[in-house]
Coordinates of C-alpha atoms in Angstrom, one line a residue:
M15 CA 127.6 61.5 -97.6
K16 CA 124.3 62.8 -99.1
N17 CA 123.8 65.2 -96.2
L18 CA 127.3 66.4 -96.5
I19 CA 126.9 67.2 -100.2
A20 CA 123.7 69.0 -99.5
L21 CA 125.3 71.0 -96.7
L22 CA 128.1 72.0 -99.0
I23 CA 125.5 73.2 -101.5
L24 CA 123.8 75.3 -98.8
L25 CA 127.1 76.8 -97.6
A26 CA 128.3 77.5 -101.2
G27 CA 125.0 79.2 -102.1
S28 CA 125.2 81.4 -99.0
A29 CA 128.8 82.3 -99.8
L30 CA 128.0 83.2 -103.4
M31 CA 125.2 85.4 -102.2
G32 CA 127.5 87.2 -99.8
Q33 CA 130.1 88.0 -102.5
D34 CA 130.2 91.4 -104.2
L35 CA 128.1 91.5 -107.3
N36 CA 128.8 93.2 -110.5
M37 CA 126.3 95.9 -110.1
S38 CA 126.6 97.2 -113.7
V39 CA 123.4 96.9 -115.7
L40 CA 125.6 95.4 -118.5
A41 CA 125.8 92.2 -116.4
I42 CA 122.1 91.5 -116.8
P43 CA 121.4 89.1 -119.6
D44 CA 119.3 90.6 -122.4
E45 CA 116.6 87.9 -122.0
L46 CA 116.0 89.0 -118.4
K47 CA 115.3 92.6 -119.5
E48 CA 112.4 91.7 -121.8
N49 CA 109.0 92.7 -120.4
A50 CA 110.8 93.7 -117.1
G51 CA 110.4 96.9 -115.1
S52 CA 113.0 95.6 -112.6
V53 CA 115.5 92.8 -112.2
V54 CA 116.2 91.0 -109.0
R55 CA 120.0 90.7 -109.2
S56 CA 120.5 88.9 -105.9
H57 CA 118.1 88.0 -103.1
E58 CA 118.8 86.0 -100.0
K59 CA 116.4 85.4 -97.2
V60 CA 117.4 83.4 -94.2
Y61 CA 115.1 82.2 -91.4
T62 CA 116.9 80.8 -88.3
V63 CA 114.8 79.3 -85.6
L64 CA 116.7 79.3 -82.3
S65 CA 114.0 77.9 -80.1
A66 CA 110.2 77.5 -80.1
N67 CA 109.8 81.1 -79.2
T68 CA 112.9 82.9 -80.7
A69 CA 114.1 83.3 -84.2
T70 CA 115.9 85.6 -86.6
I71 CA 115.2 86.7 -90.1
Y72 CA 118.0 88.1 -92.4
E73 CA 117.3 89.4 -95.8
R74 CA 119.5 91.1 -98.5
K75 CA 118.0 92.1 -101.8
V76 CA 119.7 93.8 -104.8
I77 CA 117.4 95.0 -107.5
T78 CA 117.9 97.0 -110.6
I79 CA 115.1 99.4 -111.5
L80 CA 114.8 99.7 -115.3
N81 CA 112.0 102.3 -115.6
D82 CA 109.5 104.3 -113.7
D83 CA 106.9 101.5 -113.8
H84 CA 108.8 99.8 -111.0
D85 CA 109.9 102.9 -109.0
R86 CA 108.1 101.4 -106.0
E87 CA 111.0 98.9 -105.7
N88 CA 113.2 101.7 -104.4
Q89 CA 111.4 101.8 -101.1
F90 CA 112.6 99.7 -98.3
V91 CA 110.1 98.8 -95.5
V92 CA 110.7 96.6 -92.4
F93 CA 108.0 96.0 -89.8
Y94 CA 108.6 95.4 -86.1
D95 CA 106.9 95.5 -82.7
E96 CA 107.6 94.8 -79.1
D97 CA 108.2 91.1 -79.9
S98 CA 110.6 91.9 -82.7
K99 CA 113.7 94.0 -83.0
I100 CA 115.5 95.3 -86.0
T101 CA 119.3 94.9 -85.4
S102 CA 120.5 95.9 -88.8
F103 CA 119.1 98.1 -91.6
K104 CA 121.1 99.2 -94.6
A105 CA 120.3 100.7 -98.0
T106 CA 122.7 101.6 -100.8
L107 CA 122.3 103.1 -104.3
Y108 CA 124.3 102.3 -107.4
D109 CA 124.3 103.9 -110.9
A110 CA 123.8 102.2 -114.2
M111 CA 127.5 101.3 -114.4
G112 CA 127.4 99.7 -110.9
D113 CA 129.3 102.5 -109.2
K114 CA 128.2 103.3 -105.6
V115 CA 126.4 106.6 -105.4
R116 CA 125.6 106.6 -101.7
S117 CA 124.3 104.8 -98.7
A118 CA 121.2 105.9 -96.8
K119 CA 122.0 108.1 -93.9
K120 CA 120.5 107.7 -90.5
S121 CA 118.5 110.9 -91.0
E122 CA 116.9 109.3 -94.1
I123 CA 115.7 106.3 -92.3
E124 CA 112.2 106.9 -90.8
D125 CA 110.9 105.0 -87.8
V126 CA 107.1 105.5 -87.8
S127 CA 104.0 103.9 -86.4
A128 CA 102.5 101.3 -88.8
I129 CA 99.0 102.7 -88.7
S130 CA 97.0 101.6 -91.6
G131 CA 93.4 102.2 -92.8
G132 CA 91.0 101.7 -89.9
Q133 CA 93.7 101.4 -87.3
F134 CA 93.6 103.7 -84.3
Y135 CA 96.6 102.6 -82.1
T136 CA 99.1 99.9 -82.5
D137 CA 102.6 99.1 -81.3
S138 CA 103.5 97.9 -84.8
R139 CA 106.1 100.1 -86.4
V140 CA 108.2 100.3 -89.5
Q141 CA 111.6 101.4 -90.4
T142 CA 111.7 102.7 -94.0
T143 CA 113.7 104.6 -96.5
T144 CA 113.5 105.5 -100.2
L145 CA 116.5 105.8 -102.5
T146 CA 116.0 107.8 -105.7
H147 CA 118.2 108.5 -108.7
L148 CA 118.0 111.1 -111.5
S149 CA 118.1 108.6 -114.3
Y150 CA 117.3 105.0 -115.2
P151 CA 118.4 102.3 -114.8
Y152 CA 119.8 102.2 -111.3
T153 CA 120.3 99.6 -108.6
V154 CA 119.4 99.5 -104.9
A155 CA 120.7 97.1 -102.3
F156 CA 118.6 96.6 -99.1
E157 CA 119.7 94.6 -96.1
Y158 CA 118.2 94.0 -92.7
E159 CA 118.3 91.5 -89.8
K160 CA 115.5 91.1 -87.2
K161 CA 115.2 89.2 -84.0
L162 CA 111.8 87.6 -83.1
K163 CA 110.5 86.4 -79.7
N164 CA 107.3 85.3 -78.1
F165 CA 104.4 86.3 -80.4
G166 CA 107.1 87.5 -82.9
V167 CA 107.8 83.9 -83.8
F168 CA 104.3 83.9 -85.3
E169 CA 105.8 85.9 -88.2
F170 CA 106.3 82.8 -90.3
P171 CA 108.2 83.9 -93.4
Q172 CA 106.9 83.9 -96.9
W173 CA 109.0 84.0 -100.0
L174 CA 107.9 85.4 -103.4
P175 CA 111.1 85.5 -105.5
M176 CA 109.5 87.7 -108.2
G177 CA 106.6 90.0 -109.0
Y178 CA 104.9 90.6 -112.3
N179 CA 107.0 92.3 -114.9
Q180 CA 110.0 91.5 -112.9
S181 CA 112.8 89.0 -113.8
V182 CA 115.2 87.2 -111.4
M183 CA 118.9 86.4 -111.7
S184 CA 119.2 84.7 -108.4
S185 CA 117.0 84.4 -105.3
S186 CA 117.1 82.0 -102.4
F187 CA 115.3 81.1 -99.2
T188 CA 117.0 79.2 -96.3
A189 CA 115.4 78.0 -93.1
R190 CA 117.2 76.5 -90.2
V191 CA 115.1 74.7 -87.6
P192 CA 116.0 72.8 -84.4
M193 CA 115.9 69.0 -84.8
D194 CA 113.1 68.7 -82.3
N195 CA 110.9 70.9 -84.5
E196 CA 109.9 70.9 -88.2
L197 CA 109.3 73.4 -90.9
L198 CA 106.0 72.9 -92.6
F199 CA 105.5 74.5 -96.0
R200 CA 103.4 74.8 -99.1
S201 CA 105.0 76.0 -102.4
N202 CA 104.0 76.8 -105.9
E203 CA 106.2 76.3 -109.0
L204 CA 109.2 75.5 -106.8
P205 CA 111.1 72.2 -106.5
D206 CA 111.5 70.4 -103.2
P207 CA 114.2 72.0 -101.0
E208 CA 117.8 70.9 -100.5
T209 CA 118.1 69.7 -96.9
A210 CA 121.0 69.1 -94.6
T211 CA 122.0 69.0 -91.0
E212 CA 123.8 72.1 -89.9
N213 CA 125.0 72.9 -86.3
G214 CA 122.3 70.8 -84.7
R215 CA 119.6 72.2 -87.0
R216 CA 117.8 70.9 -90.0
A217 CA 118.4 73.3 -92.9
Y218 CA 116.1 73.7 -95.9
R219 CA 117.1 75.8 -99.0
W220 CA 115.2 76.8 -102.1
L221 CA 116.9 78.5 -105.0
A222 CA 115.3 80.3 -108.0
E223 CA 117.6 81.4 -110.9
N224 CA 117.3 83.0 -114.3
M225 CA 113.6 83.5 -114.4
P226 CA 112.3 85.8 -117.2
A227 CA 109.7 88.4 -116.4
R228 CA 106.0 87.5 -116.6
K229 CA 103.3 89.9 -117.6
S230 CA 100.3 90.4 -115.3
E231 CA 97.0 89.4 -116.6
A232 CA 93.5 90.5 -115.5
L233 CA 91.2 87.9 -113.9
A234 CA 94.2 85.6 -113.2
P235 CA 94.4 83.5 -110.0
P236 CA 96.3 85.1 -107.1
M237 CA 100.0 85.5 -107.2
S238 CA 100.5 82.7 -104.8
Q239 CA 99.2 80.4 -107.5
T240 CA 100.7 82.0 -110.6
L241 CA 104.2 82.9 -109.5
P242 CA 106.9 80.9 -107.6
Y243 CA 105.8 81.2 -104.0
L244 CA 106.6 79.6 -100.6
R245 CA 104.6 79.8 -97.4
T246 CA 106.0 78.4 -94.2
V247 CA 105.0 77.6 -90.6
L248 CA 106.6 75.9 -87.6
R249 CA 105.2 72.7 -86.4
N250 CA 105.6 73.8 -82.8
F251 CA 105.8 77.4 -81.5
D252 CA 105.7 79.1 -78.1
T253 CA 104.5 82.7 -77.7
G254 CA 105.8 83.0 -74.2
E255 CA 102.5 82.5 -72.5
Y256 CA 100.8 80.1 -74.9
K257 CA 102.1 77.1 -76.8
G258 CA 100.7 75.9 -80.1
D259 CA 101.3 73.8 -83.2
M260 CA 100.4 74.0 -86.8
Q261 CA 100.1 70.3 -87.6
S262 CA 96.4 70.6 -88.3
W263 CA 93.5 73.1 -88.3
E264 CA 92.2 71.4 -85.2
S265 CA 95.4 72.1 -83.3
F266 CA 95.7 75.7 -84.6
G267 CA 92.2 76.2 -83.4
E268 CA 93.1 74.9 -80.0
F269 CA 95.8 77.5 -79.8
M270 CA 93.4 80.3 -80.8
W271 CA 90.9 79.0 -78.2
Q272 CA 93.5 79.7 -75.5
L273 CA 93.5 83.3 -76.6
V274 CA 89.8 83.8 -76.5
E275 CA 88.8 81.7 -73.5
G276 CA 87.7 83.5 -70.4
R277 CA 87.3 86.9 -72.1
S278 CA 83.5 87.0 -72.4
E279 CA 82.3 87.9 -68.9
L280 CA 79.8 90.8 -69.1
P281 CA 79.6 93.5 -66.5
P282 CA 76.4 93.4 -64.5
Q283 CA 74.8 96.5 -66.2
L284 CA 75.3 94.9 -69.6
Q285 CA 73.9 91.5 -68.4
A286 CA 70.8 93.4 -67.4
L287 CA 70.6 95.3 -70.7
V288 CA 71.0 92.1 -72.8
K289 CA 68.1 90.4 -70.9
E290 CA 65.9 93.5 -71.1
T291 CA 66.6 93.8 -74.9
T292 CA 65.6 90.2 -75.6
A293 CA 62.8 89.8 -73.2
G294 CA 59.6 88.7 -74.8
L295 CA 61.2 87.9 -78.2
P296 CA 59.9 84.4 -79.1
T297 CA 62.7 83.2 -81.5
D298 CA 66.5 83.0 -81.4
K299 CA 66.6 84.8 -84.7
E300 CA 64.8 87.8 -83.3
K301 CA 67.0 87.8 -80.2
I302 CA 70.1 87.7 -82.4
D303 CA 68.8 90.6 -84.4
A304 CA 68.0 92.7 -81.4
L305 CA 71.5 92.1 -79.9
Y306 CA 73.2 92.8 -83.2
R307 CA 71.4 96.1 -83.4
L308 CA 72.5 96.8 -79.8
L309 CA 76.1 96.1 -80.8
Q310 CA 75.8 98.5 -83.8
D311 CA 74.2 101.3 -81.7
R312 CA 76.6 101.1 -78.7
T313 CA 80.0 100.4 -80.3
R314 CA 82.2 101.4 -83.2
Y315 CA 85.2 99.8 -84.9
V316 CA 88.6 101.1 -83.8
G317 CA 91.7 99.0 -84.3
V318 CA 93.6 98.9 -81.0
Q319 CA 96.3 96.3 -81.3
L320 CA 99.0 96.3 -78.7
G321 CA 101.3 93.3 -78.2
I322 CA 99.3 90.2 -77.8
G323 CA 96.2 92.3 -78.8
G324 CA 97.2 91.7 -82.4
F325 CA 96.0 88.1 -81.9
Q326 CA 93.9 88.1 -78.7
P327 CA 90.6 90.0 -78.4
F328 CA 90.1 92.6 -75.7
S329 CA 87.6 91.5 -73.2
A330 CA 83.9 92.1 -73.4
E331 CA 84.2 94.4 -70.4
Y332 CA 86.9 96.4 -72.2
V333 CA 84.5 97.0 -75.1
E334 CA 81.6 97.9 -72.9
T335 CA 83.7 100.4 -71.0
N336 CA 85.3 102.1 -74.1
R337 CA 82.5 101.4 -76.6
Y338 CA 84.9 100.5 -79.3
G339 CA 87.1 97.6 -80.4
D340 CA 88.7 95.9 -83.4
C341 CA 87.2 92.9 -85.3
K342 CA 88.3 90.4 -82.6
A343 CA 87.1 92.5 -79.7
L344 CA 83.7 93.3 -81.2
S345 CA 83.1 89.7 -82.3
N346 CA 84.0 88.6 -78.8
Y347 CA 81.6 91.2 -77.3
M348 CA 78.7 90.1 -79.6
G349 CA 79.4 86.4 -78.7
A350 CA 79.4 87.2 -75.0
M351 CA 76.0 88.9 -75.3
L352 CA 74.6 85.8 -77.1
D353 CA 76.2 83.5 -74.5
E354 CA 74.3 85.5 -71.8
I355 CA 71.0 84.3 -73.2
G356 CA 72.1 80.8 -74.0
I357 CA 72.9 81.1 -77.8
E358 CA 76.1 79.5 -78.7
S359 CA 78.5 81.2 -81.2
Y360 CA 82.1 80.7 -82.4
H361 CA 84.8 83.2 -83.4
V362 CA 85.7 82.9 -87.1
L363 CA 89.1 83.5 -88.6
I364 CA 88.7 84.7 -92.2
S365 CA 90.6 86.3 -95.0
S366 CA 88.7 89.5 -96.0
S367 CA 89.4 90.4 -99.6
K368 CA 87.6 89.8 -102.9
R369 CA 90.6 88.0 -104.3
Q370 CA 92.5 86.1 -101.6
F371 CA 96.3 86.2 -101.9
F372 CA 96.6 82.7 -100.4
P373 CA 93.3 80.8 -100.5
V374 CA 93.1 78.7 -97.4
Q375 CA 93.5 75.0 -98.1
E376 CA 92.1 72.0 -96.2
D377 CA 95.4 70.1 -96.0
F378 CA 97.7 73.0 -94.9
A379 CA 97.2 74.8 -91.7
T380 CA 98.4 78.4 -91.8
S381 CA 97.3 81.8 -90.4
A382 CA 96.3 83.2 -93.8
F383 CA 93.7 85.4 -92.1
N384 CA 93.3 89.1 -91.6
H385 CA 89.8 89.4 -90.0
M386 CA 87.5 87.9 -87.4
I387 CA 83.7 87.6 -87.6
L388 CA 81.2 85.5 -85.6
Y389 CA 79.2 82.3 -86.4
V390 CA 75.9 81.3 -84.8
P391 CA 75.5 77.5 -85.6
S392 CA 71.9 77.2 -84.5
E393 CA 70.8 79.7 -87.2
D394 CA 73.7 78.9 -89.6
M395 CA 74.4 82.7 -89.5
Y396 CA 77.5 84.8 -89.8
L397 CA 77.7 88.2 -88.2
E398 CA 80.0 91.0 -89.4
C399 CA 80.5 92.8 -86.0
T400 CA 82.6 95.7 -87.3
S401 CA 79.8 97.2 -89.4
N402 CA 77.4 99.7 -88.0
D403 CA 74.9 99.4 -90.8
F404 CA 74.9 95.9 -92.2
P405 CA 71.6 94.0 -91.9
T406 CA 71.8 91.1 -89.4
G407 CA 73.4 88.1 -90.9
Y408 CA 74.8 89.8 -94.0
I409 CA 78.4 89.4 -94.8
S410 CA 80.2 91.2 -97.6
E411 CA 81.3 89.8 -100.9
G412 CA 84.9 89.9 -99.6
T413 CA 84.1 87.3 -97.0
Q414 CA 81.8 85.0 -99.0
D415 CA 82.6 81.6 -100.5
R416 CA 85.9 80.8 -98.8
N417 CA 87.4 78.5 -96.2
V418 CA 87.4 79.9 -92.7
L419 CA 88.4 78.6 -89.3
L420 CA 85.8 78.2 -86.5
V421 CA 87.5 78.5 -83.1
T422 CA 85.6 76.1 -80.8
P423 CA 86.3 74.6 -77.4
N424 CA 87.2 71.4 -79.2
G425 CA 89.7 73.0 -81.5
G426 CA 89.6 74.5 -85.0
K427 CA 87.1 73.4 -87.6
L428 CA 87.5 74.4 -91.2
V429 CA 84.2 75.3 -92.9
R430 CA 83.2 77.4 -95.9
T431 CA 81.2 80.6 -95.8
P432 CA 78.0 80.9 -98.0
K433 CA 78.2 81.4 -101.7
S434 CA 75.8 84.0 -103.2
E435 CA 74.1 83.5 -106.5
P436 CA 73.8 86.1 -109.3
A437 CA 70.2 86.9 -108.3
D438 CA 71.5 87.9 -104.8
N439 CA 73.7 90.7 -106.2
G440 CA 73.0 93.4 -108.7
Y441 CA 70.4 95.9 -109.5
T442 CA 67.0 96.7 -111.1
R443 CA 67.2 100.1 -112.7
T444 CA 64.4 101.9 -114.6
V445 CA 65.0 105.1 -116.7
D446 CA 62.1 107.1 -118.1
L447 CA 63.5 109.1 -121.0
S448 CA 61.4 111.7 -122.8
I449 CA 63.1 113.0 -126.0
Q450 CA 62.3 116.6 -126.9
P451 CA 62.1 118.1 -130.4
D452 CA 65.5 119.9 -129.9
G453 CA 67.3 116.7 -128.9
N454 CA 67.3 117.3 -125.2
A455 CA 65.8 114.7 -122.9
D456 CA 64.0 114.6 -119.6
F457 CA 65.6 111.9 -117.5
K458 CA 64.0 110.1 -114.5
L459 CA 65.8 107.3 -112.6
H460 CA 64.7 104.8 -110.1
G461 CA 67.2 102.1 -109.1
S462 CA 67.3 99.3 -106.5
F463 CA 70.8 98.0 -105.7
Y464 CA 71.1 94.9 -103.7
G465 CA 73.6 92.4 -102.3
A466 CA 77.2 93.1 -103.3
S467 CA 76.2 95.9 -105.6
Q468 CA 74.7 97.9 -102.7
E469 CA 77.7 97.7 -100.4
M470 CA 79.5 100.7 -101.9
Y471 CA 76.3 102.8 -101.8
R472 CA 75.4 101.8 -98.3
G473 CA 78.9 102.6 -97.0
F474 CA 79.1 105.9 -98.7
A475 CA 75.5 106.9 -97.7
N476 CA 76.4 106.4 -94.1
S477 CA 79.8 108.1 -94.2
E478 CA 78.8 111.1 -96.3
R479 CA 75.6 112.9 -95.3
N480 CA 76.1 116.0 -97.5
Q481 CA 73.7 115.6 -100.5
A482 CA 75.8 117.8 -102.9
K483 CA 78.9 115.7 -102.2
Q484 CA 76.8 112.5 -102.7
L485 CA 75.7 113.8 -106.1
E486 CA 79.3 114.6 -107.1
W487 CA 80.5 111.2 -106.0
F488 CA 77.8 109.3 -107.9
N489 CA 78.4 111.4 -111.0
R490 CA 82.1 110.7 -111.0
R491 CA 81.3 107.0 -110.7
G492 CA 78.8 107.1 -113.6
T493 CA 75.8 106.3 -111.4
L494 CA 74.2 109.7 -112.2
P495 CA 74.5 111.6 -115.5
D496 CA 75.0 115.1 -113.8
V497 CA 74.7 116.9 -110.5
N498 CA 72.1 119.6 -111.3
G499 CA 68.9 117.5 -111.1
T500 CA 66.0 117.3 -108.7
N501 CA 64.1 114.8 -106.7
Y502 CA 67.3 113.0 -105.6
S503 CA 67.0 110.5 -102.8
L504 CA 69.1 107.7 -101.5
T505 CA 67.5 105.3 -99.1
V506 CA 69.3 102.6 -97.2
E507 CA 67.2 99.6 -96.1
A508 CA 68.1 98.7 -92.5
D509 CA 66.8 95.1 -92.5
E510 CA 68.0 93.9 -95.9
P511 CA 71.0 94.5 -98.2
K512 CA 69.2 97.0 -100.4
V513 CA 69.6 100.6 -101.4
E514 CA 67.1 102.7 -103.3
M515 CA 67.9 105.7 -105.5
T516 CA 65.8 108.2 -107.4
Y517 CA 66.9 111.2 -109.5
Q518 CA 65.5 113.5 -112.2
T519 CA 67.2 115.9 -114.6
N520 CA 67.2 117.4 -118.1
L521 CA 70.0 116.2 -120.4
R522 CA 71.1 118.7 -123.1
R523 CA 71.9 117.4 -126.5
Y524 CA 71.1 113.8 -125.6
S525 CA 70.2 113.0 -129.2
R526 CA 72.1 114.0 -132.4
K527 CA 70.0 115.7 -135.0
L528 CA 70.7 115.5 -138.8
G529 CA 68.0 117.3 -140.8
T530 CA 64.7 115.6 -140.2
R531 CA 66.3 112.6 -138.4
M532 CA 67.4 112.2 -134.9
F533 CA 69.8 109.5 -133.6
V534 CA 68.8 108.5 -130.1
P535 CA 70.9 106.3 -127.8
I536 CA 68.6 104.0 -125.8
N537 CA 71.1 103.3 -122.9
K538 CA 73.6 106.1 -123.2
F539 CA 74.8 106.4 -119.6
Y540 CA 74.5 102.8 -118.4
S541 CA 75.8 100.7 -121.3
F542 CA 78.1 97.9 -120.3
D543 CA 81.7 98.6 -121.3
N544 CA 83.8 96.4 -119.0
V545 CA 85.6 94.5 -121.8
P546 CA 88.8 92.6 -120.8
D547 CA 92.1 93.7 -122.5
K548 CA 93.0 92.2 -125.8
L549 CA 95.9 89.8 -125.5
T550 CA 98.1 88.2 -128.2
E551 CA 98.6 85.3 -125.8
R552 CA 97.3 84.2 -122.4
R553 CA 99.4 82.4 -119.8
Y554 CA 97.1 82.0 -116.8
P555 CA 93.6 80.5 -116.3
I556 CA 90.6 82.9 -116.1
H557 CA 89.1 83.3 -112.6
Q558 CA 85.9 85.3 -112.8
L559 CA 84.7 85.6 -109.2
S560 CA 81.7 87.9 -109.3
A561 CA 78.1 86.7 -109.4
R562 CA 75.8 89.5 -110.7
F563 CA 72.4 90.0 -112.2
Y564 CA 71.7 93.4 -113.8
V565 CA 68.3 94.5 -115.1
D566 CA 67.9 97.8 -117.0
T567 CA 64.6 99.1 -118.3
V568 CA 64.3 102.2 -120.5
N569 CA 60.9 103.6 -121.2
L570 CA 61.5 106.1 -124.0
T571 CA 59.0 108.5 -125.5
Y572 CA 59.6 110.9 -128.5
P573 CA 57.7 113.7 -130.1
E574 CA 54.3 112.7 -131.7
E575 CA 55.3 114.3 -135.0
M576 CA 58.1 111.8 -135.3
E577 CA 58.2 108.0 -136.1
I578 CA 60.8 105.2 -135.9
E579 CA 62.8 104.7 -139.0
S580 CA 65.3 102.2 -137.7
L581 CA 64.8 100.1 -134.6
G582 CA 67.1 97.1 -135.0
E583 CA 66.5 93.6 -133.8
A584 CA 63.6 93.1 -131.5
L585 CA 65.5 90.4 -129.5
T586 CA 69.2 90.0 -128.9
T587 CA 70.6 87.1 -126.9
I588 CA 74.3 86.3 -126.2
E589 CA 75.4 83.3 -124.2
H590 CA 78.7 82.1 -122.8
A591 CA 79.9 80.0 -119.8
A592 CA 80.6 83.3 -118.1
G593 CA 77.1 84.7 -118.4
E594 CA 74.0 85.4 -120.4
Y595 CA 72.8 88.6 -122.1
R596 CA 69.2 89.3 -123.3
A597 CA 67.8 92.5 -124.7
E598 CA 64.3 93.0 -126.0
V599 CA 62.6 96.1 -127.4
K600 CA 58.9 96.7 -128.0
S601 CA 57.5 99.8 -129.6
S602 CA 54.3 101.6 -130.3
P603 CA 53.6 105.0 -131.8
G604 CA 55.5 107.6 -129.7
K605 CA 57.2 105.3 -127.4
L606 CA 59.3 102.1 -126.9
T607 CA 60.4 99.9 -124.0
W608 CA 63.8 98.3 -123.9
I609 CA 64.6 95.7 -121.3
R610 CA 68.1 94.3 -120.9
T611 CA 69.3 91.6 -118.5
L612 CA 72.9 90.6 -117.9
K613 CA 73.8 87.6 -115.7
L614 CA 77.5 87.0 -114.7
V615 CA 78.4 83.8 -113.0
P616 CA 81.7 82.8 -111.2
V617 CA 83.7 80.7 -113.6
E618 CA 87.1 79.2 -114.0
L619 CA 88.3 78.7 -117.6
P620 CA 91.6 77.6 -119.2
A621 CA 93.9 80.2 -120.7
E622 CA 93.1 79.1 -124.2
A623 CA 89.5 80.1 -123.7
Y624 CA 90.4 83.7 -123.2
A625 CA 89.7 84.9 -126.8
D626 CA 86.1 83.5 -126.7
Y627 CA 85.6 84.8 -123.1
R628 CA 86.7 88.3 -124.2
Q629 CA 84.5 88.1 -127.3
F630 CA 81.4 87.6 -125.1
F631 CA 82.0 90.9 -123.4
V632 CA 82.8 92.6 -126.7
D633 CA 79.5 91.4 -128.1
V634 CA 77.7 92.5 -124.9
A635 CA 79.2 96.0 -125.0
K636 CA 78.3 96.4 -128.7
A637 CA 74.7 95.2 -128.1
D638 CA 74.4 97.6 -125.2
R639 CA 75.4 100.7 -127.2
R640 CA 72.2 100.6 -129.0
Q641 CA 70.5 103.5 -130.7
I642 CA 67.4 104.1 -132.7
V643 CA 66.7 106.5 -135.6
I644 CA 63.5 108.5 -135.6
K645 CA 62.5 111.0 -138.3
T646 CA 59.8 113.6 -138.8
R647 CA 56.6 111.9 -140.1
K648 CA 55.6 113.0 -143.6
S649 CA 52.5 115.0 -143.7
R650 CA 49.6 113.7 -145.7

């Protein structure tokens, strides 16, 4: 009886979703318009697993766009490839009163390659269309159905009923799975699903209704932890050639090992080159470094992902022949070279992004990864094989301090990448500033950027060799005060994550003159101004992820006929759980030295701590905008 009632609920819900809606904006409750750029009127997503290697996904979404802040919601995009086929694609536009304006014509539906940044060739494609209207509000209805097979079944659905500044009237997700299989899932802010038996399948259904819009907040946890969210996987799946299961990280790793096994054989000429390159090197670390440099010199990153290639690396021989590959292929190539000299390494599945959308959890196996690197256990070293300029063993901030999956012959093993400390990331910057009697200033800079702070500079220096364009770029970012100076240099260290910069210029009207006085900013161009927004209330916890240590030194000289009238405090300190600020100034006739340090540490704080958290940065910004007053010395 309980299963029968649940089944009736499932069927009733689907029937209601399929009925015509009142598309008029007047049907939206006033409370769902507050803080909303759009309103999800009706959303139905249905995932039907037909077998271990075939499934269908049906989705229909009706959304009212209230203003131009959410104009992006009028674009409809559906991905597919050779293992998935779109069987239905519809889009319809309605005006504010709910009257149909038009449906998308075939000529308005584009079918294009899904080439993204860094991709060279892929068989992934998208069907897409955009419906626009002359005035707000208006409503769009999108609907599609897609069939999945083989590797397509790896497209385990996710469900995010709402985005920020978006309210929901009704949204549901239904999954139907054969009785000999199981839907595994992890959810946030959702109740347990209604379940029933339906036509020999186990059915699961989640429903979200009447959810007011939520404002986005800076430094919040990812959306998968702050909004209603569902992530699913199948316990057992079959890609046509390979079978796998997601019951544990170990079993998922076993599946991935099937994809990489037997693809590391080197052609004879590369075997000889590897041995020649490492001959006479006494330590494994030196050999790894030599082969990593060989990888960087001989290959480049190009995303070639065709069919199974989206999951399986191309062979080492393929990379050697073509001298390019994607992250999987290059990691496999590097691992094959290490294997040739007896150094063991493992492929590593990783999510590469500073703020992960779905942080990998120990008790839920899922393919929440978008990148592959290599791990050498004997040296406890990770290698980023897509970079042509990283030092050996350096991984970017976007891959540090997170759970990753080692793919080993014995299955998957979840481990965590290293966490860097503030002292590993930041800069030491020295400015020599000579104030002239007319208020102009000679400016000389020397900066050393390291760790995460050097990544941007390193990448740009290697991609843009034109010095004038470099100066323009650094000036736009606030790194340099102008573009007309001299003695500019940018030096990238090959063997450590460090970039050195020098620059010299004359700054007009640096100081403000009033009679015999001159108001002189100490740190005019580099004062800290990254203050979080002021909020009347805070909903989400604070997640500060960055670890930084900044040191600025200003050596300031001024005309000998002038003296300091106002200097301010000799020492300023500000402390908070999020960081520490210290600024000290020392003066003598004609000159002063100001040294400021700012340490930022990763921290998680409750929402109610936001006001104090923000005040720390307000105080830091105020202390950093420091100026002195000098005046003409009275003659005796």
